[in-house]
Amino acid sequence: MKILGFIAVIITGILLLQAERDFPDWGDPASPANNYRLSQHYITQTFTETTVPNMVTAVLADYRGYDTMFETVVIFTAGIAIIGILRVFGSSSQLEHKEPTLTAKKPDLIVDTTCRLLIPIIQLFALYVVAHGHHSPGGGFQGGVIFGASFILLALARNLQTAQKWLPESRVLTLAGAGIFIYAGFGVAALVLGGDFLDYGILTKLLPGGVEDARSHSMLGVEIGVAFTVTAIMFSIYSNLASNGKMKEGI
Amino acid sequence: MIWIFDIIILVFLVVTALISLQVKDLLSAAMIFGVYSFLMCLLWSGMGAVDVAFTEAAVGAGVSAVFLISTVLRTKRRSSD
């Protein structure tokens, strides 16, 4: 069986190397992907239509907003599934086994001080990444992951209870749902005002500025929703994995 | 991008991928997988795909490494195959 797998890998590798010769050059402006009129439209018209310099975020949150909304739902569903599989309510003795002891019980001075200094900076940077996501690289997913990672760092440095003081389980689920609610809310608001679902241009009736500014501001709002969900689900996954679903003693 | 950097990163990418598959200690496999993600992030940023590089650094090298390590600590540390 191992030989068979090896042969399959070799043949696939040869085929891939053969196909690689037909690829366009890297960054070739005449390549099919760059020549297609839809991508031409994105590249040339994004700034005039949305006043957003980062066209990646513009495509993700505006032109392909429907995709991104359900990507957020995918993350939410993954978090709920992990809670459903791992979370243990009450104390069942058959699931008890030896807790792994990775850290000393007493908080270490160096670790503690470093985290005390680092965590506010990490959280500030995460907020910057979310808020500035449509002007520079970043956005809701990255900012949310960084914000969730700051709570994971707190849980690793101290213990799970300290981190859960800030993000208890009920708040995690509320945040995760609120994120999707914000995202879908922008879509429904556009629908109510007479536009299409997630057509941010119509939101100019509610938001200051012209149509382009409304699209830019709606992108920011949508990114904030994504960040809520991702932050909550990242911390929820970590705390379930680390405490074996008991939410008591983490790593 | 300077092509020498490209070659060095690609070689290390293959090396880390092979090591993380071969090594018996699952904790070090998880750590080396984080290294793999970080090299991938360098490649993305070299190609100018900064958004993808950012995601790779935050999700691949950061959070998923933590998830893998916390999973390893809940199972056996040694791989049996």
mmCIF file of C-alpha atoms in Angstrom:
data_model
loop_
_atom_site.group_PDB
_atom_site.id
_atom_site.type_symbol
_atom_site.label_atom_id
_atom_site.label_comp_id
_atom_site.label_asym_id
_atom_site.label_seq_id
_atom_site.Cartn_x
_atom_site.Cartn_y
_atom_site.Cartn_z
ATOM 1 C CA MET A 1 0.000 0.000 0.000
ATOM 2 C CA LYS A 2 2.886 2.346 0.771
ATOM 3 C CA ILE A 3 4.459 1.637 -2.644
ATOM 4 C CA LEU A 4 1.119 2.326 -4.329
ATOM 5 C CA GLY A 5 0.802 5.665 -2.558
ATOM 6 C CA PHE A 6 4.365 6.571 -3.504
ATOM 7 C CA ILE A 7 3.686 5.812 -7.184
ATOM 8 C CA ALA A 8 0.507 7.922 -7.073
ATOM 9 C CA VAL A 9 2.417 10.847 -5.565
ATOM 10 C CA ILE A 10 5.184 10.606 -8.198
ATOM 11 C CA ILE A 11 2.704 10.477 -11.102
ATOM 12 C CA THR A 12 0.710 13.426 -9.722
ATOM 13 C CA GLY A 13 3.931 15.390 -9.243
ATOM 14 C CA ILE A 14 5.018 14.767 -12.847
ATOM 15 C CA LEU A 15 1.565 15.798 -14.111
ATOM 16 C CA LEU A 16 1.613 18.989 -12.029
ATOM 17 C CA LEU A 17 5.102 19.892 -13.234
ATOM 18 C CA GLN A 18 3.950 19.327 -16.821
ATOM 19 C CA ALA A 19 0.896 21.531 -16.332
ATOM 20 C CA GLU A 20 2.951 24.256 -14.692
ATOM 21 C CA ARG A 21 4.541 25.092 -18.066
ATOM 22 C CA ASP A 22 1.157 26.218 -19.408
ATOM 23 C CA PHE A 23 0.666 28.718 -16.592
ATOM 24 C CA PRO A 24 1.002 32.415 -17.388
ATOM 25 C CA ASP A 25 4.018 34.191 -15.923
ATOM 26 C CA TRP A 26 3.741 35.538 -12.414
ATOM 27 C CA GLY A 27 2.225 39.031 -12.483
ATOM 28 C CA ASP A 28 1.663 38.865 -16.253
ATOM 29 C CA PRO A 29 -0.834 41.637 -17.139
ATOM 30 C CA ALA A 30 -1.942 39.684 -20.225
ATOM 31 C CA SER A 31 -2.807 36.525 -18.288
ATOM 32 C CA PRO A 32 -6.432 35.337 -18.564
ATOM 33 C CA ALA A 33 -7.104 36.089 -14.900
ATOM 34 C CA ASN A 34 -6.048 39.715 -15.337
ATOM 35 C CA ASN A 35 -7.611 40.151 -18.775
ATOM 36 C CA TYR A 36 -11.107 39.040 -17.878
ATOM 37 C CA ARG A 37 -13.387 42.083 -17.905
ATOM 38 C CA LEU A 38 -14.721 41.435 -14.392
ATOM 39 C CA SER A 39 -11.230 41.592 -12.868
ATOM 40 C CA GLN A 40 -10.485 44.615 -15.059
ATOM 41 C CA HIS A 41 -13.544 46.238 -13.531
ATOM 42 C CA TYR A 42 -12.397 45.436 -9.994
ATOM 43 C CA ILE A 43 -8.865 46.692 -10.622
ATOM 44 C CA THR A 44 -9.811 49.957 -12.321
ATOM 45 C CA GLN A 45 -13.180 50.871 -10.787
ATOM 46 C CA THR A 46 -12.908 49.843 -7.114
ATOM 47 C CA PHE A 47 -11.554 53.152 -5.898
ATOM 48 C CA THR A 48 -14.007 55.318 -7.849
ATOM 49 C CA GLU A 49 -16.982 53.176 -6.841
ATOM 50 C CA THR A 50 -16.214 52.620 -3.162
ATOM 51 C CA THR A 51 -13.344 54.990 -2.186
ATOM 52 C CA VAL A 52 -11.591 51.957 -0.690
ATOM 53 C CA PRO A 53 -7.887 51.707 -1.606
ATOM 54 C CA ASN A 54 -7.529 48.046 -0.597
ATOM 55 C CA MET A 55 -9.355 46.269 -3.394
ATOM 56 C CA VAL A 56 -9.017 42.867 -1.712
ATOM 57 C CA THR A 57 -11.253 44.014 1.133
ATOM 58 C CA ALA A 58 -13.580 45.741 -1.318
ATOM 59 C CA VAL A 59 -14.061 42.517 -3.278
ATOM 60 C CA LEU A 60 -14.462 40.452 -0.106
ATOM 61 C CA ALA A 61 -16.837 42.696 1.801
ATOM 62 C CA ASP A 62 -18.726 44.500 -0.958
ATOM 63 C CA TYR A 63 -18.696 42.863 -4.389
ATOM 64 C CA ARG A 64 -18.621 39.365 -2.902
ATOM 65 C CA GLY A 65 -20.366 40.235 0.334
ATOM 66 C CA TYR A 66 -22.713 37.292 0.141
ATOM 67 C CA ASP A 67 -19.758 34.852 0.075
ATOM 68 C CA THR A 68 -18.117 36.496 3.066
ATOM 69 C CA MET A 69 -21.348 36.456 5.053
ATOM 70 C CA PHE A 70 -21.611 32.724 4.702
ATOM 71 C CA GLU A 71 -17.890 32.296 5.395
ATOM 72 C CA THR A 72 -18.635 33.916 8.733
ATOM 73 C CA VAL A 73 -21.538 31.514 9.168
ATOM 74 C CA VAL A 74 -19.134 28.642 8.409
ATOM 75 C CA ILE A 75 -16.832 29.781 11.237
ATOM 76 C CA PHE A 76 -19.844 30.127 13.540
ATOM 77 C CA THR A 77 -21.020 26.630 12.612
ATOM 78 C CA ALA A 78 -17.541 25.195 13.177
ATOM 79 C CA GLY A 79 -17.437 26.745 16.640
ATOM 80 C CA ILE A 80 -20.913 25.452 17.494
ATOM 81 C CA ALA A 81 -19.955 21.980 16.236
ATOM 82 C CA ILE A 82 -16.824 21.940 18.404
ATOM 83 C CA ILE A 83 -18.867 23.025 21.418
ATOM 84 C CA GLY A 84 -21.401 20.290 20.604
ATOM 85 C CA ILE A 85 -18.742 17.587 20.387
ATOM 86 C CA LEU A 86 -16.364 18.571 23.188
ATOM 87 C CA ARG A 87 -18.386 20.444 25.787
ATOM 88 C CA VAL A 88 -19.151 18.390 28.890
ATOM 89 C CA PHE A 89 -21.803 19.607 31.304
ATOM 90 C CA GLY A 90 -21.755 18.511 34.941
ATOM 91 C CA SER A 91 -19.147 16.144 36.314
ATOM 92 C CA SER A 92 -19.029 12.706 34.760
ATOM 93 C CA SER A 93 -16.421 10.571 36.453
ATOM 94 C CA GLN A 94 -15.738 8.272 33.509
ATOM 95 C CA LEU A 95 -14.333 11.153 31.476
ATOM 96 C CA GLU A 96 -11.904 12.165 34.229
ATOM 97 C CA HIS A 97 -8.317 11.492 33.479
ATOM 98 C CA LYS A 98 -5.003 12.908 34.468
ATOM 99 C CA GLU A 99 -4.748 16.593 33.672
ATOM 100 C CA PRO A 100 -1.594 17.346 31.712
ATOM 101 C CA THR A 101 0.724 19.570 33.683
ATOM 102 C CA LEU A 102 2.543 21.813 31.269
ATOM 103 C CA THR A 103 2.843 24.883 33.450
ATOM 104 C CA ALA A 104 3.728 25.444 37.055
ATOM 105 C CA LYS A 105 0.797 26.378 39.238
ATOM 106 C CA LYS A 106 2.353 29.616 40.423
ATOM 107 C CA PRO A 107 2.427 32.342 37.743
ATOM 108 C CA ASP A 108 5.945 32.981 36.553
ATOM 109 C CA LEU A 109 7.152 36.577 37.001
ATOM 110 C CA ILE A 110 8.701 36.909 33.539
ATOM 111 C CA VAL A 111 5.768 35.329 31.702
ATOM 112 C CA ASP A 112 3.286 37.331 33.722
ATOM 113 C CA THR A 113 4.990 40.677 33.161
ATOM 114 C CA THR A 114 5.528 40.046 29.454
ATOM 115 C CA CYS A 115 1.878 39.175 28.952
ATOM 116 C CA ARG A 116 0.775 42.154 31.005
ATOM 117 C CA LEU A 117 2.750 44.376 28.631
ATOM 118 C CA LEU A 118 1.942 42.530 25.418
ATOM 119 C CA ILE A 119 -1.782 41.836 25.650
ATOM 120 C CA PRO A 120 -2.945 45.497 25.519
ATOM 121 C CA ILE A 121 -0.676 46.116 22.538
ATOM 122 C CA ILE A 122 -1.960 43.008 20.759
ATOM 123 C CA GLN A 123 -5.556 44.070 21.360
ATOM 124 C CA LEU A 124 -4.892 47.604 20.178
ATOM 125 C CA PHE A 125 -3.241 46.236 17.038
ATOM 126 C CA ALA A 126 -6.220 43.940 16.451
ATOM 127 C CA LEU A 127 -8.606 46.888 16.661
ATOM 128 C CA TYR A 128 -6.391 48.784 14.223
ATOM 129 C CA VAL A 129 -6.398 45.849 11.797
ATOM 130 C CA VAL A 130 -10.201 45.703 11.894
ATOM 131 C CA ALA A 131 -10.771 49.442 11.691
ATOM 132 C CA HIS A 132 -8.150 50.058 9.011
ATOM 133 C CA GLY A 133 -8.871 46.880 7.065
ATOM 134 C CA HIS A 134 -10.279 48.619 4.025
ATOM 135 C CA HIS A 135 -7.332 51.002 3.748
ATOM 136 C CA SER A 136 -4.428 48.638 4.445
ATOM 137 C CA PRO A 137 -3.990 44.851 4.574
ATOM 138 C CA GLY A 138 -6.218 43.323 7.189
ATOM 139 C CA GLY A 139 -9.893 43.103 7.913
ATOM 140 C CA GLY A 140 -12.371 41.350 10.100
ATOM 141 C CA PHE A 141 -10.963 37.837 9.904
ATOM 142 C CA GLN A 142 -7.374 38.771 10.675
ATOM 143 C CA GLY A 143 -8.290 41.312 13.343
ATOM 144 C CA GLY A 144 -10.706 38.883 14.951
ATOM 145 C CA VAL A 145 -8.109 36.136 15.035
ATOM 146 C CA ILE A 146 -5.540 38.483 16.600
ATOM 147 C CA PHE A 147 -8.068 39.689 19.187
ATOM 148 C CA GLY A 148 -9.007 36.110 20.026
ATOM 149 C CA ALA A 149 -5.314 35.206 20.246
ATOM 150 C CA SER A 150 -4.798 37.872 22.913
ATOM 151 C CA PHE A 151 -7.359 36.094 25.114
ATOM 152 C CA ILE A 152 -5.724 32.755 24.328
ATOM 153 C CA LEU A 153 -2.390 34.239 25.433
ATOM 154 C CA LEU A 154 -4.013 35.366 28.685
ATOM 155 C CA ALA A 155 -5.392 31.864 29.220
ATOM 156 C CA LEU A 156 -1.987 30.319 28.505
ATOM 157 C CA ALA A 157 -0.074 32.722 30.735
ATOM 158 C CA ARG A 158 -2.446 32.617 33.739
ATOM 159 C CA ASN A 159 -5.246 30.100 33.531
ATOM 160 C CA LEU A 160 -8.564 29.638 31.792
ATOM 161 C CA GLN A 161 -10.574 31.271 34.571
ATOM 162 C CA THR A 162 -8.710 34.571 34.230
ATOM 163 C CA ALA A 163 -9.493 34.738 30.535
ATOM 164 C CA GLN A 164 -13.074 33.667 31.141
ATOM 165 C CA LYS A 165 -13.561 36.625 33.443
ATOM 166 C CA TRP A 166 -13.440 38.722 30.273
ATOM 167 C CA LEU A 167 -15.029 36.270 27.882
ATOM 168 C CA PRO A 168 -17.334 33.889 29.777
ATOM 169 C CA GLU A 169 -19.093 31.223 27.781
ATOM 170 C CA SER A 170 -22.427 33.026 27.573
ATOM 171 C CA ARG A 171 -20.751 36.187 26.315
ATOM 172 C CA VAL A 172 -18.827 34.177 23.728
ATOM 173 C CA LEU A 173 -22.019 32.799 22.228
ATOM 174 C CA THR A 174 -23.720 36.205 22.329
ATOM 175 C CA LEU A 175 -20.757 37.807 20.554
ATOM 176 C CA ALA A 176 -20.615 35.084 17.913
ATOM 177 C CA GLY A 177 -24.301 35.469 17.129
ATOM 178 C CA ALA A 178 -24.131 39.269 17.263
ATOM 179 C CA GLY A 179 -21.402 39.300 14.604
ATOM 180 C CA ILE A 180 -23.526 37.473 12.062
ATOM 181 C CA PHE A 181 -26.522 39.557 13.111
ATOM 182 C CA ILE A 182 -24.594 42.768 12.350
ATOM 183 C CA TYR A 183 -23.507 41.429 8.954
ATOM 184 C CA ALA A 184 -26.966 40.254 7.969
ATOM 185 C CA GLY A 185 -28.404 43.463 9.446
ATOM 186 C CA PHE A 186 -26.564 45.520 6.841
ATOM 187 C CA GLY A 187 -28.043 43.293 4.147
ATOM 188 C CA VAL A 188 -31.564 43.527 5.534
ATOM 189 C CA ALA A 189 -31.240 47.297 6.004
ATOM 190 C CA ALA A 190 -30.411 47.621 2.307
ATOM 191 C CA LEU A 191 -33.367 45.367 1.506
ATOM 192 C CA VAL A 192 -35.759 47.476 3.610
ATOM 193 C CA LEU A 193 -34.589 50.711 1.971
ATOM 194 C CA GLY A 194 -35.460 49.299 -1.437
ATOM 195 C CA GLY A 195 -32.158 47.952 -2.714
ATOM 196 C CA ASP A 196 -30.829 44.415 -3.118
ATOM 197 C CA PHE A 197 -29.563 42.315 -0.206
ATOM 198 C CA LEU A 198 -26.106 43.622 0.839
ATOM 199 C CA ASP A 199 -26.285 46.427 -1.740
ATOM 200 C CA TYR A 200 -24.544 49.026 0.412
ATOM 201 C CA GLY A 201 -25.003 51.928 -2.009
ATOM 202 C CA ILE A 202 -28.635 52.360 -0.936
ATOM 203 C CA LEU A 203 -27.516 52.822 2.684
ATOM 204 C CA THR A 204 -26.547 56.379 1.820
ATOM 205 C CA LYS A 205 -29.988 57.275 3.183
ATOM 206 C CA LEU A 206 -28.800 56.243 6.651
ATOM 207 C CA LEU A 207 -25.053 56.929 6.572
ATOM 208 C CA PRO A 208 -23.303 60.276 6.046
ATOM 209 C CA GLY A 209 -21.673 61.054 2.719
ATOM 210 C CA GLY A 210 -22.412 59.980 -0.805
ATOM 211 C CA VAL A 211 -22.992 56.536 -2.290
ATOM 212 C CA GLU A 212 -19.256 55.730 -2.330
ATOM 213 C CA ASP A 213 -18.832 56.707 1.309
ATOM 214 C CA ALA A 214 -21.856 54.623 2.266
ATOM 215 C CA ARG A 215 -20.251 51.586 0.654
ATOM 216 C CA SER A 216 -16.956 52.272 2.445
ATOM 217 C CA HIS A 217 -18.646 52.711 5.832
ATOM 218 C CA SER A 218 -20.819 49.639 5.361
ATOM 219 C CA MET A 219 -17.695 47.617 4.644
ATOM 220 C CA LEU A 220 -16.276 48.760 7.974
ATOM 221 C CA GLY A 221 -19.494 47.781 9.761
ATOM 222 C CA VAL A 222 -19.543 44.393 8.118
ATOM 223 C CA GLU A 223 -15.889 43.809 9.049
ATOM 224 C CA ILE A 224 -16.698 44.622 12.666
ATOM 225 C CA GLY A 225 -19.405 41.953 12.578
ATOM 226 C CA VAL A 226 -16.957 39.412 11.168
ATOM 227 C CA ALA A 227 -14.413 40.340 13.847
ATOM 228 C CA PHE A 228 -16.975 39.754 16.631
ATOM 229 C CA THR A 229 -17.779 36.265 15.401
ATOM 230 C CA VAL A 230 -14.169 35.259 14.734
ATOM 231 C CA THR A 231 -12.919 36.542 18.108
ATOM 232 C CA ALA A 232 -15.596 34.675 20.008
ATOM 233 C CA ILE A 233 -15.298 31.428 18.080
ATOM 234 C CA MET A 234 -11.475 31.351 18.249
ATOM 235 C CA PHE A 235 -11.525 31.689 22.018
ATOM 236 C CA SER A 236 -14.369 29.194 22.304
ATOM 237 C CA ILE A 237 -12.488 26.586 20.262
ATOM 238 C CA TYR A 238 -9.357 27.091 22.336
ATOM 239 C CA SER A 239 -11.097 26.882 25.686
ATOM 240 C CA ASN A 240 -12.990 23.737 24.678
ATOM 241 C CA LEU A 241 -9.856 22.049 23.347
ATOM 242 C CA ALA A 242 -7.646 23.074 26.245
ATOM 243 C CA SER A 243 -10.016 22.143 29.054
ATOM 244 C CA ASN A 244 -11.343 18.981 27.431
ATOM 245 C CA GLY A 245 -14.801 20.550 27.303
ATOM 246 C CA LYS A 246 -15.027 21.021 31.080
ATOM 247 C CA MET A 247 -14.197 24.732 30.985
ATOM 248 C CA LYS A 248 -12.571 24.459 34.372
ATOM 249 C CA GLU A 249 -8.868 23.831 34.256
ATOM 250 C CA GLY A 250 -7.162 24.679 31.029
ATOM 251 C CA ILE A 251 -3.616 23.957 30.050
ATOM 252 C CA MET B 1 11.550 39.527 -5.234
ATOM 253 C CA ILE B 2 15.167 38.470 -4.926
ATOM 254 C CA TRP B 3 15.218 34.964 -6.341
ATOM 255 C CA ILE B 4 17.804 33.663 -3.854
ATOM 256 C CA PHE B 5 15.397 34.286 -0.988
ATOM 257 C CA ASP B 6 12.728 32.517 -2.991
ATOM 258 C CA ILE B 7 14.914 29.433 -3.376
ATOM 259 C CA ILE B 8 15.934 29.380 0.305
ATOM 260 C CA ILE B 9 12.327 29.708 1.481
ATOM 261 C CA LEU B 10 11.086 27.032 -0.932
ATOM 262 C CA VAL B 11 13.802 24.582 0.154
ATOM 263 C CA PHE B 12 13.017 25.151 3.823
ATOM 264 C CA LEU B 13 9.300 24.829 3.034
ATOM 265 C CA VAL B 14 9.829 21.338 1.631
ATOM 266 C CA VAL B 15 12.159 20.419 4.502
ATOM 267 C CA THR B 16 9.687 21.542 7.196
ATOM 268 C CA ALA B 17 6.805 19.793 5.416
ATOM 269 C CA LEU B 18 8.753 16.511 5.326
ATOM 270 C CA ILE B 19 9.934 16.836 8.939
ATOM 271 C CA SER B 20 6.438 17.572 10.271
ATOM 272 C CA LEU B 21 5.189 14.430 8.546
ATOM 273 C CA GLN B 22 8.088 12.230 9.619
ATOM 274 C CA VAL B 23 8.712 13.238 13.219
ATOM 275 C CA LYS B 24 7.287 10.933 15.889
ATOM 276 C CA ASP B 25 6.830 13.539 18.602
ATOM 277 C CA LEU B 26 3.492 15.170 17.793
ATOM 278 C CA LEU B 27 4.248 18.327 19.799
ATOM 279 C CA SER B 28 7.297 19.098 17.672
ATOM 280 C CA ALA B 29 5.310 18.181 14.555
ATOM 281 C CA ALA B 30 2.777 20.864 15.516
ATOM 282 C CA MET B 31 5.548 23.402 16.119
ATOM 283 C CA ILE B 32 7.228 22.617 12.799
ATOM 284 C CA PHE B 33 3.877 22.953 11.066
ATOM 285 C CA GLY B 34 3.749 26.472 12.499
ATOM 286 C CA VAL B 35 7.185 27.119 10.987
ATOM 287 C CA TYR B 36 5.846 25.856 7.652
ATOM 288 C CA SER B 37 2.949 28.316 7.860
ATOM 289 C CA PHE B 38 5.301 31.151 8.628
ATOM 290 C CA LEU B 39 7.520 30.335 5.616
ATOM 291 C CA MET B 40 4.361 30.217 3.502
ATOM 292 C CA CYS B 41 3.487 33.659 4.875
ATOM 293 C CA LEU B 42 6.899 34.967 3.779
ATOM 294 C CA LEU B 43 6.288 33.578 0.287
ATOM 295 C CA TRP B 44 2.866 35.215 0.044
ATOM 296 C CA SER B 45 4.206 38.581 1.153
ATOM 297 C CA GLY B 46 7.084 38.246 -1.304
ATOM 298 C CA MET B 47 4.551 37.795 -4.087
ATOM 299 C CA GLY B 48 2.690 40.903 -2.986
ATOM 300 C CA ALA B 49 -0.386 39.089 -1.652
ATOM 301 C CA VAL B 50 -0.192 40.896 1.674
ATOM 302 C CA ASP B 51 -3.756 40.139 2.769
ATOM 303 C CA VAL B 52 -3.227 36.409 2.305
ATOM 304 C CA ALA B 53 0.133 36.620 4.077
ATOM 305 C CA PHE B 54 -1.526 38.374 6.992
ATOM 306 C CA THR B 55 -4.174 35.680 7.275
ATOM 307 C CA GLU B 56 -1.560 32.944 7.024
ATOM 308 C CA ALA B 57 0.516 34.525 9.797
ATOM 309 C CA ALA B 58 -2.474 35.058 12.102
ATOM 310 C CA VAL B 59 -4.390 31.848 11.460
ATOM 311 C CA GLY B 60 -1.790 29.363 10.199
ATOM 312 C CA ALA B 61 1.253 30.227 12.262
ATOM 313 C CA GLY B 62 -0.550 31.666 15.275
ATOM 314 C CA VAL B 63 -3.879 30.232 16.272
ATOM 315 C CA SER B 64 -3.907 26.862 14.531
ATOM 316 C CA ALA B 65 -0.517 25.984 16.060
ATOM 317 C CA VAL B 66 -2.028 26.670 19.501
ATOM 318 C CA PHE B 67 -5.071 24.548 18.632
ATOM 319 C CA LEU B 68 -2.863 21.672 17.461
ATOM 320 C CA ILE B 69 -0.687 21.841 20.586
ATOM 321 C CA SER B 70 -3.672 21.896 22.922
ATOM 322 C CA THR B 71 -5.071 18.899 21.047
ATOM 323 C CA VAL B 72 -1.774 17.022 21.298
ATOM 324 C CA LEU B 73 -1.710 17.551 25.062
ATOM 325 C CA ARG B 74 -5.132 15.880 25.283
ATOM 326 C CA THR B 75 -4.030 12.789 23.367
ATOM 327 C CA LYS B 76 -0.818 10.825 23.263
ATOM 328 C CA ARG B 77 2.322 12.751 22.629
ATOM 329 C CA ARG B 78 3.987 10.007 20.568
ATOM 330 C CA SER B 79 2.745 9.071 17.123
ATOM 331 C CA SER B 80 2.162 5.324 16.766
ATOM 332 C CA ASP B 81 2.785 4.978 13.018
#
